[in-house]
Coordinates of C-alpha atoms in Angstrom, one line a residue:
X852 CA -0.1 0.1 0.0
X853 CA 1.0 3.5 -0.8
X854 CA 2.9 5.2 1.5
X855 CA 0.0 8.5 3.0
X856 CA -2.2 9.5 5.9
X857 CA -4.4 6.8 6.5
X858 CA -8.0 6.4 5.3
X859 CA -9.6 9.4 3.8
X860 CA -13.5 9.0 5.4
X861 CA -12.7 8.4 9.1
X862 CA -14.3 9.8 12.0
X863 CA -11.8 11.9 13.4
X864 CA -11.5 13.6 9.7
X865 CA -15.1 14.7 9.0
X866 CA -15.9 18.7 9.1
X867 CA -17.8 19.9 12.0
X868 CA -20.4 20.6 9.2
X869 CA -21.1 16.8 9.2
X870 CA -21.0 15.5 12.5
X871 CA -22.9 18.8 14.1
X872 CA -25.6 17.2 12.5
X873 CA -28.2 15.9 14.8
X874 CA -30.5 12.8 13.9
X875 CA -34.0 13.9 14.7
X876 CA -35.4 12.1 17.9
X877 CA -38.2 10.7 15.7
X878 CA -35.7 8.9 14.0
X879 CA -34.8 6.8 17.2
X880 CA -38.8 6.6 18.2
X881 CA -39.2 4.6 14.8
X882 CA -36.6 2.2 15.4
X883 CA -38.3 1.6 18.3
X884 CA -41.7 0.9 16.6
X885 CA -40.1 -1.1 13.9
X886 CA -38.9 -3.3 16.6
X887 CA -42.5 -3.7 18.0
X888 CA -44.0 -4.2 15.1
X889 CA -41.5 -7.5 14.6
X890 CA -42.8 -8.2 18.1
X891 CA -46.6 -8.1 16.7
X892 CA -45.8 -10.0 13.7
X893 CA -44.2 -12.8 16.2
X894 CA -47.4 -12.5 18.5
X895 CA -46.2 -11.2 21.3
X896 CA -48.4 -9.6 23.6
X897 CA -48.8 -5.6 24.1
X898 CA -51.0 -3.6 25.5
X899 CA -52.2 -2.7 22.0
X900 CA -52.8 -4.8 18.8
X901 CA -51.1 -2.2 16.2
X902 CA -49.1 0.9 15.8
X903 CA -50.8 4.5 14.3
X904 CA -48.3 6.8 13.3
X905 CA -49.1 9.9 13.8
X906 CA -45.9 12.0 13.4
X907 CA -45.9 11.9 9.3
X908 CA -46.2 14.7 7.3
X909 CA -46.2 12.6 4.5
X910 CA -49.6 13.1 3.5
X911 CA -50.9 10.5 0.6
X912 CA -48.8 7.9 2.7
X913 CA -51.3 9.1 5.8
X914 CA -54.5 9.0 3.9
X915 CA -54.7 12.2 1.6
X916 CA -56.4 11.2 -1.3
X917 CA -54.7 12.8 -4.6
X918 CA -56.2 15.6 -6.4
X919 CA -57.8 14.3 -9.5
X920 CA -57.3 16.6 -11.5
X921 CA -53.7 17.1 -10.9
X922 CA -53.1 13.3 -11.1
X923 CA -54.9 13.3 -14.7
X924 CA -53.0 15.4 -16.3
X925 CA -49.6 14.4 -15.0
X926 CA -50.5 10.8 -16.5
X927 CA -51.3 12.1 -19.6
X928 CA -48.2 14.1 -19.7
X929 CA -46.3 11.1 -18.5
X930 CA -47.7 8.8 -21.5
X931 CA -49.1 11.1 -24.3
X932 CA -51.5 7.8 -25.9
X933 CA -53.8 9.3 -23.0
X934 CA -54.6 11.4 -25.5
X935 CA -56.5 9.3 -27.1
X936 CA -58.5 8.2 -23.9
X937 CA -62.8 8.7 -24.0
X938 CA -62.8 8.4 -19.9
X939 CA -60.9 11.7 -19.9
X940 CA -62.7 15.0 -19.3
X941 CA -61.3 17.3 -22.2
X942 CA -60.1 20.0 -20.3
X943 CA -57.7 17.4 -18.8
X944 CA -56.5 16.4 -21.9
X945 CA -56.0 20.0 -23.1
X946 CA -54.1 21.1 -20.1
X947 CA -52.1 18.2 -21.6
X948 CA -51.4 19.2 -24.8
X949 CA -50.4 22.7 -23.7
X950 CA -48.1 21.6 -21.3
X951 CA -46.7 19.1 -23.8
X952 CA -45.9 21.8 -26.5
X953 CA -43.7 23.5 -23.9
X954 CA -41.6 20.8 -22.9
X955 CA -39.0 20.2 -24.7
X956 CA -38.7 18.1 -27.3
X957 CA -42.7 17.5 -26.3
X958 CA -41.9 14.7 -23.7
X959 CA -41.2 14.7 -19.6
X960 CA -38.0 12.7 -20.5
X961 CA -35.9 15.8 -21.1
X962 CA -34.4 18.2 -18.7
X963 CA -36.9 20.6 -19.8
X964 CA -34.4 23.9 -19.2
X965 CA -36.4 26.2 -20.9
X966 CA -39.2 25.6 -19.5
X967 CA -38.2 25.3 -15.9
X968 CA -36.0 28.8 -16.8
X969 CA -38.7 30.7 -18.7
X970 CA -42.1 29.8 -19.4
X971 CA -43.1 28.1 -15.4
X972 CA -41.3 31.7 -14.0
X973 CA -44.1 33.7 -16.0
X974 CA -46.8 31.7 -14.6
X975 CA -45.5 31.8 -11.1
X976 CA -45.2 35.4 -11.9
X977 CA -48.8 35.8 -12.8
X978 CA -49.8 33.4 -9.8
X979 CA -48.2 35.6 -7.2
X980 CA -49.7 39.2 -8.4
X981 CA -52.9 37.7 -8.4
X982 CA -52.6 36.3 -5.8
X983 CA -51.5 39.5 -3.7
X984 CA -54.3 41.4 -5.5
X985 CA -52.2 42.9 -8.5
X986 CA -48.7 43.8 -6.4
X987 CA -46.0 43.6 -9.1
X988 CA -44.0 39.9 -9.5
X989 CA -41.1 39.8 -12.1
X990 CA -40.6 36.4 -13.6
X991 CA -36.5 37.4 -13.3
X992 CA -37.3 37.0 -9.7
X993 CA -38.5 33.4 -9.3
X994 CA -36.3 30.3 -9.4
X995 CA -37.9 26.9 -10.0
X996 CA -36.4 24.0 -7.5
X997 CA -36.3 20.4 -7.0
X998 CA -38.3 21.2 -4.0
X999 CA -37.6 23.0 -1.0
X1000 CA -35.4 21.4 1.4
X1001 CA -32.0 21.4 -1.7
X1002 CA -32.7 25.4 -1.9
X1003 CA -33.0 26.1 1.2
X1004 CA -29.3 24.6 2.2
X1005 CA -28.0 26.4 -0.9
X1006 CA -29.2 29.8 0.0
X1007 CA -28.2 29.5 3.4
X1008 CA -25.0 29.2 1.9
X1009 CA -25.4 32.6 0.2
X1010 CA -25.9 34.6 3.4
X1011 CA -22.7 32.9 4.8
X1012 CA -19.5 34.7 4.5
X1013 CA -16.2 33.0 5.5
X1014 CA -14.9 36.9 5.4
X1015 CA -16.5 38.2 8.4
X1016 CA -14.5 38.0 11.5
X1017 CA -17.3 36.1 13.4
X1018 CA -19.5 33.2 12.4
X1019 CA -23.1 34.1 10.6
X1020 CA -26.2 34.0 12.9
X1021 CA -29.6 32.6 11.3
X1022 CA -32.4 33.6 13.7
X1023 CA -35.1 30.8 13.4
X1024 CA -39.0 31.6 14.9
X1025 CA -39.6 28.0 17.0
X1026 CA -41.2 25.7 16.3
X1027 CA -39.8 25.4 13.3
X1028 CA -39.0 22.4 10.7
X1029 CA -35.8 20.9 11.7
X1030 CA -34.4 21.5 7.8
X1031 CA -33.5 24.9 8.8
X1032 CA -31.4 23.9 12.1
X1033 CA -29.9 21.2 9.6
X1034 CA -29.4 24.0 6.6
X1035 CA -27.7 26.4 9.7
X1036 CA -25.6 23.2 10.7
X1037 CA -24.4 22.5 7.1
X1038 CA -23.3 26.1 6.1
X1039 CA -21.1 26.5 9.1
X1040 CA -23.4 29.0 11.0
X1041 CA -24.5 29.9 13.9
X1042 CA -28.7 29.3 15.4
X1043 CA -30.2 32.0 17.1
X1044 CA -33.9 30.3 18.3
X1045 CA -36.9 33.0 18.9
X1046 CA -39.4 31.4 20.9
X1047 CA -42.9 32.3 18.9
X1048 CA -45.5 33.6 21.7
X1049 CA -47.6 30.4 22.2
X1050 CA -49.6 32.3 24.9
X1051 CA -50.8 34.6 22.2
X1052 CA -51.5 31.8 19.8
X1053 CA -48.2 31.4 18.9
X1054 CA -47.6 35.3 17.4
X1055 CA -44.3 36.5 16.3
X1056 CA -43.2 38.2 19.1
X1057 CA -40.8 41.5 17.7
X1058 CA -39.6 42.3 21.0
X1059 CA -38.6 38.4 22.0
X1060 CA -36.7 38.4 18.8
X1061 CA -35.0 41.5 19.0
X1062 CA -33.9 40.5 22.4
X1063 CA -32.7 37.3 20.9
X1064 CA -31.0 39.5 18.4
X1065 CA -29.4 41.3 20.9
X1066 CA -28.1 38.5 22.7
X1067 CA -26.7 36.4 19.5
X1068 CA -24.4 40.0 18.6
X1069 CA -22.2 39.4 21.4
X1070 CA -20.6 36.3 19.6
X1071 CA -22.1 36.2 16.0
X1072 CA -23.5 38.6 13.0
X1073 CA -27.2 37.8 12.8
X1074 CA -28.1 38.1 9.4
X1075 CA -31.0 35.9 8.5
X1076 CA -34.6 35.4 9.7
X1077 CA -36.7 32.6 9.4
X1078 CA -40.5 32.6 9.4
X1079 CA -43.2 30.0 8.5
X1080 CA -46.4 31.5 7.7
X1081 CA -48.8 29.5 8.5
X1082 CA -46.7 27.2 10.8
X1083 CA -45.6 23.9 10.8
X1084 CA -46.1 22.3 13.4
X1085 CA -48.0 24.9 15.2
X1086 CA -50.7 25.5 12.8
X1087 CA -50.6 29.3 13.4
X1088 CA -51.5 32.1 10.8
X1089 CA -49.6 35.2 11.0
X1090 CA -51.7 38.7 11.3
X1091 CA -50.7 41.5 9.1
X1092 CA -50.2 43.5 12.3
X1093 CA -47.7 40.7 13.6
X1094 CA -46.3 40.7 10.0
X1095 CA -46.0 44.8 9.6
X1096 CA -43.4 44.5 12.9
X1097 CA -41.6 41.7 11.8
X1098 CA -41.0 43.9 8.7
X1099 CA -40.4 47.0 10.3
X1100 CA -37.6 44.9 13.0
X1101 CA -35.9 43.6 9.5
X1102 CA -35.5 47.2 8.1
X1103 CA -34.2 48.7 11.3
X1104 CA -31.7 45.7 11.9
X1105 CA -30.9 45.0 8.1
X1106 CA -31.9 41.2 8.4
X1107 CA -32.8 39.1 5.7
X1108 CA -36.4 37.5 5.7
X1109 CA -37.1 34.1 4.9
X1110 CA -40.5 33.4 4.7
X1111 CA -42.2 29.5 4.5
X1112 CA -45.2 30.0 3.1
X1113 CA -45.4 26.5 1.3
X1114 CA -48.8 26.2 3.5
X1115 CA -51.1 29.2 2.0
X1116 CA -53.4 26.7 0.6
X1117 CA -54.2 25.3 3.9
X1118 CA -55.8 28.1 6.0
X1119 CA -59.3 26.9 7.3
X1120 CA -60.2 27.9 10.6
X1121 CA -63.1 31.3 11.0
X1122 CA -61.7 34.5 10.9
X1123 CA -58.6 33.8 9.8
X1124 CA -56.7 34.3 5.9
X1125 CA -53.6 33.8 4.6
X1126 CA -51.4 37.3 4.1
X1127 CA -48.0 36.7 1.9
X1128 CA -45.3 39.0 3.2
X1129 CA -44.6 40.3 0.3
X1130 CA -48.1 41.9 -0.3
X1131 CA -47.6 43.1 3.1
X1132 CA -44.0 44.6 2.5
X1133 CA -45.6 46.3 -0.9
X1134 CA -48.5 48.1 0.9
X1135 CA -46.7 49.4 3.2
X1136 CA -44.3 51.1 0.8
X1137 CA -41.5 53.2 0.6
X1138 CA -38.6 52.5 2.1
X1139 CA -39.4 49.4 3.1
X1140 CA -40.8 48.0 -0.1
X1141 CA -37.8 49.0 -1.4
X1142 CA -35.2 47.9 1.0
X1143 CA -36.0 45.3 2.5
X1144 CA -34.9 41.8 2.0
X1145 CA -37.5 39.0 1.2
X1146 CA -37.2 35.3 -0.3
X1147 CA -40.3 33.6 0.1
X1148 CA -41.3 30.0 -0.9
X1149 CA -44.1 28.0 -1.9
X1150 CA -44.2 24.0 -2.9
X1151 CA -46.1 21.2 -3.9
X1152 CA -46.2 19.1 -1.3
X1153 CA -48.0 21.7 0.7
X1154 CA -50.9 20.0 3.2
X1155 CA -53.9 20.3 0.4
X1156 CA -52.2 19.1 -2.6
X1157 CA -49.3 16.9 -0.5
X1158 CA -47.0 15.7 -3.8
X1159 CA -43.9 15.7 -1.9
X1160 CA -42.6 12.7 -3.8
X1161 CA -43.0 14.6 -6.9
X1162 CA -40.2 17.6 -5.7
X1163 CA -41.1 20.7 -7.1
X1164 CA -41.3 25.0 -5.1
X1165 CA -40.8 28.1 -6.4
X1166 CA -38.7 30.8 -4.4
X1167 CA -39.4 34.4 -5.2
X1168 CA -36.5 37.0 -4.1
X1169 CA -37.6 40.8 -3.3
X1170 CA -34.9 43.5 -3.5
X1171 CA -31.9 41.1 -4.6
X1172 CA -29.4 42.5 -6.5
X1173 CA -29.3 41.9 -9.9
X1174 CA -25.5 40.4 -9.7
X1175 CA -26.6 37.8 -6.5
X1176 CA -29.2 36.7 -8.7
X1177 CA -27.0 35.6 -11.2
X1178 CA -24.5 33.4 -8.8
X1179 CA -28.1 31.9 -6.9
X1180 CA -29.5 31.1 -10.7
X1181 CA -26.7 29.3 -11.3
X1182 CA -26.1 27.3 -7.5
X1183 CA -29.6 26.8 -6.7
X1184 CA -30.9 26.0 -10.4
X1185 CA -28.7 23.6 -11.1
X1186 CA -30.8 21.6 -9.1
X1187 CA -34.6 22.6 -10.9
X1188 CA -36.8 19.6 -10.4
X1189 CA -38.1 16.7 -13.0
X1190 CA -40.4 17.8 -15.4
X1191 CA -43.7 15.9 -13.5
X1192 CA -42.5 17.8 -10.4
X1193 CA -42.6 21.5 -12.8
X1194 CA -46.2 20.4 -14.5
X1195 CA -47.7 19.6 -11.2
X1196 CA -46.3 23.2 -9.5
X1197 CA -47.8 24.5 -13.0
X1198 CA -50.9 22.9 -12.1
X1199 CA -51.2 23.5 -8.2
X1200 CA -51.5 27.5 -9.3
X1201 CA -53.1 27.2 -12.3
X1202 CA -56.2 24.9 -11.4
X1203 CA -58.9 24.4 -13.7
X1204 CA -61.3 27.4 -14.2
X1205 CA -65.0 27.8 -13.8
X1206 CA -67.0 26.3 -16.4
X1207 CA -64.1 23.7 -17.4
X1208 CA -65.4 19.9 -16.9
X1209 CA -62.5 19.6 -14.1
X1210 CA -63.3 22.7 -12.1
X1211 CA -66.4 21.7 -10.0
X1212 CA -64.7 18.1 -9.0
X1213 CA -61.1 20.1 -8.6
X1214 CA -62.8 23.0 -5.9
X1215 CA -64.8 20.1 -4.2
X1216 CA -61.9 17.6 -3.5
X1217 CA -60.2 20.8 -2.1
X1218 CA -62.7 21.9 0.0
X1219 CA -62.9 18.3 1.3
X1220 CA -59.4 18.2 2.5
X1221 CA -59.7 21.6 4.6
X1222 CA -63.0 20.8 5.7
X1223 CA -61.7 17.6 7.1
X1224 CA -58.9 19.3 8.6
X1225 CA -60.7 21.9 9.7
X1226 CA -63.1 19.1 12.0
X1227 CA -59.8 17.5 13.2
X1228 CA -58.2 20.4 14.7
X1229 CA -61.6 21.8 16.5
X1230 CA -61.6 17.7 17.6
X1231 CA -57.8 18.0 18.7
X1232 CA -58.6 21.3 20.6
X1233 CA -62.0 19.6 22.0
X1234 CA -60.4 16.8 23.7
X1235 CA -56.9 17.2 24.3
X1236 CA -57.6 20.6 26.3
X1237 CA -60.3 18.9 28.5
X1238 CA -59.4 18.4 32.2
X1239 CA -54.7 19.4 32.8
X1240 CA -51.7 18.9 32.2
X1241 CA -52.1 19.4 28.0
X1242 CA -53.1 22.3 26.5
X1243 CA -53.6 22.1 22.5
X1244 CA -53.8 26.3 21.1
X1245 CA -56.5 26.5 18.3
X1246 CA -55.2 25.4 14.9
X1247 CA -55.6 27.7 11.9
X1248 CA -54.1 26.3 9.0
X1249 CA -51.4 23.5 8.0
X1250 CA -52.0 19.6 9.2
X1251 CA -51.0 19.4 12.7
X1252 CA -52.1 20.2 16.8
X1253 CA -48.7 20.7 18.5
X1254 CA -49.7 20.4 22.6
X1255 CA -47.5 21.7 25.3
X1256 CA -47.6 18.8 28.0
X1257 CA -46.9 18.7 31.4
X1258 CA -43.6 16.7 32.3
X1259 CA -43.0 15.7 36.0
X1260 CA -39.4 17.3 37.1
X1261 CA -39.0 12.8 38.0
X1262 CA -39.9 12.2 34.7
X1263 CA -37.3 14.4 33.3
X1264 CA -34.5 13.1 36.0
X1265 CA -35.5 9.9 34.9
X1266 CA -35.2 11.0 30.9
X1267 CA -31.7 12.9 31.7
X1268 CA -30.3 9.8 33.6
X1269 CA -31.2 8.0 29.9
X1270 CA -29.8 11.0 28.0
X1271 CA -33.1 12.0 26.4
X1272 CA -34.4 15.1 26.3
X1273 CA -38.0 14.8 28.5
X1274 CA -40.5 14.7 25.7
X1275 CA -39.1 11.9 23.8
X1276 CA -38.7 9.9 26.9
X1277 CA -42.8 11.0 27.0
X1278 CA -42.9 9.5 23.0
X1279 CA -41.1 6.5 23.6
X1280 CA -43.2 5.4 26.4
X1281 CA -46.5 6.1 24.8
X1282 CA -45.6 4.1 22.0
X1283 CA -44.7 1.5 24.5
X1284 CA -47.9 1.3 26.3
X1285 CA -50.5 2.8 23.3
X1286 CA -48.8 2.2 20.1
X1287 CA -49.1 5.7 18.9
X1288 CA -46.1 7.2 17.5
X1289 CA -46.2 11.2 17.7
X1290 CA -43.1 13.4 17.0
X1291 CA -41.3 15.5 20.3
X1292 CA -41.4 19.3 20.3
X1293 CA -37.8 19.3 20.7
X1294 CA -37.0 18.2 17.1
X1295 CA -38.6 21.8 16.4
X1296 CA -37.5 24.2 19.2
X1297 CA -39.4 25.2 21.6
X1298 CA -39.1 27.7 25.0
X1299 CA -37.3 26.6 27.4
X1300 CA -39.0 24.7 30.3
X1301 CA -41.6 23.6 27.6
X1302 CA -42.4 20.3 26.4
X1303 CA -44.8 19.2 23.5
X1304 CA -45.6 16.6 20.9
X1305 CA -46.8 17.0 17.5
X1306 CA -49.6 14.9 16.1
X1307 CA -50.5 14.2 12.6
X1308 CA -54.5 15.2 12.0
X1309 CA -54.8 12.9 8.8
X1310 CA -56.3 9.8 10.3
X1311 CA -60.0 9.4 9.8
X1312 CA -62.1 11.4 12.5
X1313 CA -63.4 8.5 14.8
X1314 CA -59.6 7.1 14.6
X1315 CA -58.5 10.4 15.8
X1316 CA -60.9 11.0 18.4
X1317 CA -59.2 7.3 19.7
X1318 CA -56.2 7.9 19.4
X1319 CA -56.5 12.0 20.9
X1320 CA -58.5 9.9 23.9
X1321 CA -55.7 7.4 24.4
X1322 CA -53.1 10.3 24.7
X1323 CA -55.0 12.3 26.6
X1324 CA -55.6 9.0 29.3
X1325 CA -52.0 8.0 28.7
X1326 CA -50.8 11.5 29.7
X1327 CA -52.7 11.2 32.9
X1328 CA -51.3 8.0 33.6
X1329 CA -48.0 9.6 33.1
X1330 CA -48.4 12.5 35.3
X1331 CA -49.7 10.3 38.6
X1332 CA -46.4 7.5 37.8
X1333 CA -44.0 10.1 38.2
X1334 CA -45.3 12.7 40.3

């Protein structure tokens, strides 16, 4: 063997951006569930007969049905022979023909760079203008991406600069999806957590954000503030007042706003509506609309459509220099999605119109998803808030309940002896005693001293009622055991 310094891939030679990544606690809980599943198959006696997964945000695998129009058009684009079918509505065929004409060579098998760089961004810009009541949107500020996860990592790397004497700080309003924590670690930045105001319906608390900002400046340089609206996992929808206050903060403190708006189609609580940060920004007018930098995105994996497996998203960039946009194009566009993902994004933003044969079915299916979520959300609030020890704030959108749970000191100490977060300890106990799998709040970030669980709401209503009651009953027993 040639002389050298030993093997290349060894633990000691991995960069801290890799070794600092933490596997979400839900992964270890799923390993525990896999063992239990094997035991059930072998006839091992348990207090339950089946595992009930209530942790996933993989919509179609937890029971959500695909939107018919989207799947029909995608199927025709994948197999154009279906244009001859007498079983498909005429507007499905017409939309498929129109899309195939835009694709390179009329096929989804090509890279379809022209569609990704020109045709689809034009359509996205028109959608944004329609959504925001006429606020101008330029296709030059839109990038189509292979889902949101990979693009978030790429964009975070643009914010981190090696020339700074101190590391770059990225502020995240928690609870927030762990993809942001992963991106922060992988790009070498410093995570700065800013707790949302749970007592005020998970509202953005500018005073808390500012406090976290000033504290972080003692050891890093915060440059960006990440927000989800509607929230995941909290299901909150931010008010116009909260959005205005955050924009004012960004202007005062020179922060880039990075806004996850991928659940914008899934607001179902009476009296609540989605407002994009861009719309509010432009309604505030100069100097905000001319100076505050904003990146927002939407994805086909959002709650109503749930097409996460096809991968497709758009990002809109506001007040970003043209030269920077060219660099972003060169780096982020490399990961443009496959044609089917782009087609679904196109269809999501431009559904069938009134009068089209598929319009009624499309609207009915979309309303059915939101109606079901609204009923499930109310059920979760009703059951979980009975008695004491579990507190579930009103769920206004998305697909999860994120209740706070009391965990006695004895249970906290027991968790510490096992090297676990207290809510992870609770989730493991819940799984072992009931077969119900939920995600621990510590995977998403939470205010110090609080503990939460995330419950996916896509189970059928009667089954969800049983699940929620079981969680409530188990928590009561848990409190008694460890008090």
